PDB file of C-alpha atoms in Angstrom:
ATOM      1  CA  MET A   1     120.642  35.809  39.706  1.00 49.00           C
ATOM      2  CA  GLU A   2     123.712  38.051  39.771  1.00 59.00           C
ATOM      3  CA  GLY A   3     121.550  41.194  39.950  1.00 55.00           C
ATOM      4  CA  ALA A   4     119.531  39.904  42.901  1.00 58.00           C
ATOM      5  CA  ALA A   5     122.691  38.894  44.772  1.00 56.00           C
ATOM      6  CA  ALA A   6     124.220  42.333  44.168  1.00 50.00           C
ATOM      7  CA  ILE A   7     121.090  44.075  45.454  1.00 56.00           C
ATOM      8  CA  LYS A   8     121.021  41.864  48.563  1.00 54.00           C
ATOM      9  CA  ALA A   9     124.712  42.549  49.244  1.00 52.00           C
ATOM     10  CA  SER A  10     124.137  46.265  48.735  1.00 49.00           C
ATOM     11  CA  LYS A  11     121.250  46.257  51.232  1.00 52.00           C
ATOM     12  CA  GLU A  12     123.384  44.396  53.779  1.00 56.00           C
ATOM     13  CA  VAL A  13     126.215  46.935  53.421  1.00 49.00           C
ATOM     14  CA  THR A  14     123.739  49.812  53.798  1.00 53.00           C
ATOM     15  CA  ALA A  15     122.255  48.251  56.955  1.00 54.00           C
ATOM     16  CA  ALA A  16     125.745  47.738  58.379  1.00 55.00           C
ATOM     17  CA  GLN A  17     126.652  51.372  57.614  1.00 53.00           C
ATOM     18  CA  GLU A  18     123.472  52.612  59.331  1.00 54.00           C
ATOM     19  CA  LYS A  19     124.195  50.458  62.359  1.00 55.00           C
ATOM     20  CA  ALA A  20     127.757  51.796  62.554  1.00 62.00           C
ATOM     21  CA  ALA A  21     126.772  55.446  62.026  1.00 87.00           C
ATOM     22  CA  THR A  22     127.783  57.720  64.876  1.00 93.00           C
ATOM     23  CA  ILE A  23     125.441  60.449  66.076  1.00 96.00           C
ATOM     24  CA  LYS A  24     125.958  63.186  68.634  1.00 97.00           C
ATOM     25  CA  ILE A  25     123.120  64.125  70.944  1.00 98.00           C
ATOM     26  CA  ALA A  26     123.314  67.343  72.975  1.00 98.00           C
ATOM     27  CA  VAL A  27     121.086  67.716  76.024  1.00 98.00           C
ATOM     28  CA  THR A  28     120.692  71.014  77.899  1.00 97.00           C
ATOM     29  CA  VAL A  29     121.557  70.309  81.547  1.00 97.00           C
ATOM     30  CA  ASP A  30     121.891  72.019  84.891  1.00 96.00           C
ATOM     31  CA  ASP A  31     124.484  71.184  87.562  1.00 95.00           C
ATOM     32  CA  GLU A  32     122.392  68.229  88.750  1.00 96.00           C
ATOM     33  CA  ASN A  33     122.224  66.529  85.328  1.00 97.00           C
ATOM     34  CA  THR A  34     118.578  67.537  84.919  1.00 97.00           C
ATOM     35  CA  VAL A  35     117.316  68.758  81.541  1.00 97.00           C
ATOM     36  CA  PHE A  36     117.557  72.557  81.664  1.00 96.00           C
ATOM     37  CA  GLY A  37     114.353  74.420  80.831  1.00 92.00           C
ATOM     38  CA  HIS A  38     115.535  77.255  78.574  1.00 91.00           C
ATOM     39  CA  PHE A  39     117.747  76.520  75.565  1.00 94.00           C
ATOM     40  CA  GLY A  40     118.944  80.107  75.102  1.00 92.00           C
ATOM     41  CA  ARG A  41     120.299  80.274  78.649  1.00 92.00           C
ATOM     42  CA  SER A  42     121.943  76.862  78.692  1.00 94.00           C
ATOM     43  CA  GLU A  43     125.382  77.041  80.236  1.00 94.00           C
ATOM     44  CA  GLN A  44     126.224  73.409  79.591  1.00 96.00           C
ATOM     45  CA  PHE A  45     125.242  70.447  77.480  1.00 97.00           C
ATOM     46  CA  ASN A  46     125.786  66.748  77.928  1.00 98.00           C
ATOM     47  CA  ILE A  47     127.160  65.436  74.652  1.00 98.00           C
ATOM     48  CA  TYR A  48     126.394  61.772  74.029  1.00 98.00           C
ATOM     49  CA  GLU A  49     128.183  60.074  71.160  1.00 98.00           C
ATOM     50  CA  ILE A  50     126.259  56.997  70.022  1.00 96.00           C
ATOM     51  CA  ARG A  51     127.258  54.392  67.449  1.00 94.00           C
ATOM     52  CA  GLY A  52     124.438  52.054  66.567  1.00 87.00           C
ATOM     53  CA  LYS A  53     122.902  51.405  69.987  1.00 82.00           C
ATOM     54  CA  GLU A  54     126.180  51.765  71.897  1.00 91.00           C
ATOM     55  CA  LEU A  55     127.287  54.773  73.967  1.00 94.00           C
ATOM     56  CA  ILE A  56     130.793  55.639  72.772  1.00 95.00           C
ATOM     57  CA  SER A  57     131.362  58.681  74.985  1.00 97.00           C
ATOM     58  CA  LYS A  58     129.688  61.219  77.222  1.00 98.00           C
ATOM     59  CA  SER A  59     131.157  64.630  77.883  1.00 98.00           C
ATOM     60  CA  VAL A  60     130.099  68.058  79.104  1.00 97.00           C
ATOM     61  CA  LEU A  61     130.276  71.019  76.748  1.00 97.00           C
ATOM     62  CA  LYS A  62     130.359  74.361  78.544  1.00 95.00           C
ATOM     63  CA  SER A  63     128.873  77.493  77.034  1.00 92.00           C
ATOM     64  CA  ASN A  64     128.274  80.939  78.379  1.00 78.00           C
ATOM     65  CA  GLY A  65     124.503  80.755  77.890  1.00 71.00           C
ATOM     66  CA  SER A  66     124.721  83.969  75.917  1.00 75.00           C
ATOM     67  CA  GLY A  67     121.901  83.386  73.502  1.00 84.00           C
ATOM     68  CA  HIS A  68     120.350  81.324  70.784  1.00 86.00           C
ATOM     69  CA  SER A  69     122.575  82.140  67.814  1.00 89.00           C
ATOM     70  CA  GLU A  70     125.818  81.563  69.732  1.00 93.00           C
ATOM     71  CA  LEU A  71     124.554  78.230  71.024  1.00 96.00           C
ATOM     72  CA  VAL A  72     123.424  77.137  67.555  1.00 95.00           C
ATOM     73  CA  GLU A  73     126.898  77.976  66.245  1.00 94.00           C
ATOM     74  CA  LEU A  74     128.576  76.131  69.124  1.00 95.00           C
ATOM     75  CA  LEU A  75     126.532  72.949  68.641  1.00 97.00           C
ATOM     76  CA  SER A  76     126.867  73.063  64.872  1.00 95.00           C
ATOM     77  CA  GLY A  77     130.640  73.353  65.273  1.00 95.00           C
ATOM     78  CA  GLU A  78     130.585  70.267  67.494  1.00 96.00           C
ATOM     79  CA  LYS A  79     128.760  68.382  64.705  1.00 96.00           C
ATOM     80  CA  VAL A  80     125.741  67.673  66.913  1.00 97.00           C
ATOM     81  CA  ASN A  81     122.900  65.819  65.167  1.00 97.00           C
ATOM     82  CA  VAL A  82     120.147  66.048  67.819  1.00 97.00           C
ATOM     83  CA  VAL A  83     119.335  68.556  70.577  1.00 97.00           C
ATOM     84  CA  ILE A  84     117.093  67.527  73.451  1.00 97.00           C
ATOM     85  CA  CYS A  85     115.942  70.399  75.636  1.00 96.00           C
ATOM     86  CA  GLY A  86     113.203  71.767  77.848  1.00 95.00           C
ATOM     87  CA  GLY A  87     111.861  75.039  76.479  1.00 93.00           C
ATOM     88  CA  ILE A  88     113.049  76.636  73.256  1.00 93.00           C
ATOM     89  CA  GLY A  89     111.904  79.604  71.225  1.00 92.00           C
ATOM     90  CA  MET A  90     110.970  79.435  67.569  1.00 92.00           C
ATOM     91  CA  GLY A  91     114.046  81.420  66.483  1.00 92.00           C
ATOM     92  CA  ALA A  92     116.432  79.000  68.177  1.00 94.00           C
ATOM     93  CA  MET A  93     114.503  76.008  66.877  1.00 95.00           C
ATOM     94  CA  GLU A  94     114.654  77.338  63.323  1.00 95.00           C
ATOM     95  CA  GLY A  95     118.371  78.106  63.687  1.00 96.00           C
ATOM     96  CA  LEU A  96     119.108  74.556  64.820  1.00 97.00           C
ATOM     97  CA  MET A  97     116.970  73.049  62.063  1.00 96.00           C
ATOM     98  CA  ASP A  98     118.669  75.289  59.467  1.00 96.00           C
ATOM     99  CA  ALA A  99     121.982  73.872  60.730  1.00 96.00           C
ATOM    100  CA  GLY A 100     120.655  70.347  60.108  1.00 97.00           C
ATOM    101  CA  ILE A 101     120.093  69.576  63.796  1.00 97.00           C
ATOM    102  CA  LEU A 102     116.963  67.713  64.903  1.00 96.00           C
ATOM    103  CA  VAL A 103     115.284  69.418  67.878  1.00 96.00           C
ATOM    104  CA  ILE A 104     113.404  67.463  70.558  1.00 95.00           C
ATOM    105  CA  PRO A 105     111.799  70.036  72.907  1.00 95.00           C
ATOM    106  CA  GLY A 106     109.754  69.572  76.051  1.00 94.00           C
ATOM    107  CA  ALA A 107     112.007  67.068  77.798  1.00 96.00           C
ATOM    108  CA  GLU A 108     112.091  66.903  81.588  1.00 95.00           C
ATOM    109  CA  GLY A 109     114.035  64.901  84.153  1.00 96.00           C
ATOM    110  CA  ASP A 110     117.425  63.238  84.341  1.00 97.00           C
ATOM    111  CA  ALA A 111     119.418  63.814  81.133  1.00 97.00           C
ATOM    112  CA  ASP A 112     120.765  60.249  80.970  1.00 97.00           C
ATOM    113  CA  VAL A 113     117.266  58.775  81.331  1.00 96.00           C
ATOM    114  CA  VAL A 114     115.829  61.209  78.769  1.00 96.00           C
ATOM    115  CA  THR A 115     118.568  60.346  76.268  1.00 96.00           C
ATOM    116  CA  ALA A 116     117.993  56.609  76.731  1.00 95.00           C
ATOM    117  CA  ALA A 117     114.249  57.160  76.250  1.00 94.00           C
ATOM    118  CA  TYR A 118     114.910  59.094  73.034  1.00 94.00           C
ATOM    119  CA  LEU A 119     117.124  56.296  71.725  1.00 93.00           C
ATOM    120  CA  ASP A 120     114.589  53.563  72.470  1.00 92.00           C
ATOM    121  CA  GLY A 121     111.665  55.608  71.126  1.00 91.00           C
ATOM    122  CA  SER A 122     109.845  56.015  74.430  1.00 90.00           C
ATOM    123  CA  LEU A 123     110.505  59.721  75.077  1.00 89.00           C
ATOM    124  CA  ALA A 124     107.141  61.378  75.615  1.00 78.00           C
ATOM    125  CA  GLU A 125     106.565  64.542  73.639  1.00 67.00           C
ATOM    126  CA  GLY A 126     106.195  67.593  75.862  1.00 65.00           C
ATOM    127  CA  LYS A 127     105.278  71.222  75.315  1.00 53.00           C
ATOM    128  CA  GLY A 128     108.680  72.763  74.836  1.00 50.00           C
ATOM    129  CA  GLN A 129     108.220  75.748  72.612  1.00 48.00           C
ATOM    130  CA  CYS A 130     108.626  79.039  74.399  1.00 49.00           C
ATOM    131  CA  ASP A 131     106.545  81.453  72.350  1.00 46.00           C
ATOM    132  CA  HIS A 132     106.001  84.415  74.619  1.00 44.00           C
ATOM    133  CA  HIS A 133     109.277  86.332  74.208  1.00 44.00           C
ATOM    134  CA  GLY A 134     108.700  90.019  73.745  1.00 43.00           C
ATOM    135  CA  GLN A 135     105.305  89.799  75.420  1.00 38.00           C
ATOM    136  CA  ASN A 136     104.290  90.572  78.971  1.00 37.00           C
ATOM    137  CA  HIS A 137     104.809  86.958  80.111  1.00 36.00           C
ATOM    138  CA  GLU A 138     101.290  86.819  81.589  1.00 38.00           C
ATOM    139  CA  GLU A 139     100.739  83.437  79.915  1.00 40.00           C
ATOM    140  CA  CYS A 140     104.033  81.950  81.042  1.00 42.00           C
ATOM    141  CA  SER A 141     104.006  79.498  83.922  1.00 45.00           C
ATOM    142  CA  GLY A 142     107.658  80.248  84.650  1.00 46.00           C
ATOM    143  CA  ASP A 143     108.782  76.778  83.592  1.00 46.00           C
ATOM    144  CA  CYS A 144     111.022  78.151  80.856  1.00 44.00           C
ATOM    145  CA  GLN A 145     113.046  80.113  83.429  1.00 41.00           C
ATOM    146  CA  CYS A 146     112.877  83.260  81.334  1.00 43.00           C
ATOM    147  CA  HIS A 147     111.969  85.232  84.443  1.00 36.00           C
ATOM    148  CA  ASP A 148     115.350  84.654  86.095  1.00 35.00           C
TER     149      ASP A 148
END
């Protein structure tokens, strides 16, 4: 009986730790709090700090939008766990994943609504990979804002 009680107590502690775990979610945003369409040109991110199901804080992290590697370094330094964005190239996606950051591409709309949808599991998967860099952009619809 002692072994079973110890296992049950251990599982309860683990569940409590998971519930209390804090994660940081970064969302690429424009000045209107809309998910920005091109990760590598993101000049700001909403940073949501979540513990369990509770929003602990929301802040804005400014960047200079200078490119993928700088942004990966910035977000990694902020200890971000998840990035939600519009379009993103494979190099940036791999850089984020190599830094241990989960990438959720293809998001559209209000950043607060998108973040809530991610947290409750209802965020619809979109086409967010921008795979035409270095090409003539004939296939691009312009949604990734790489033509700016």
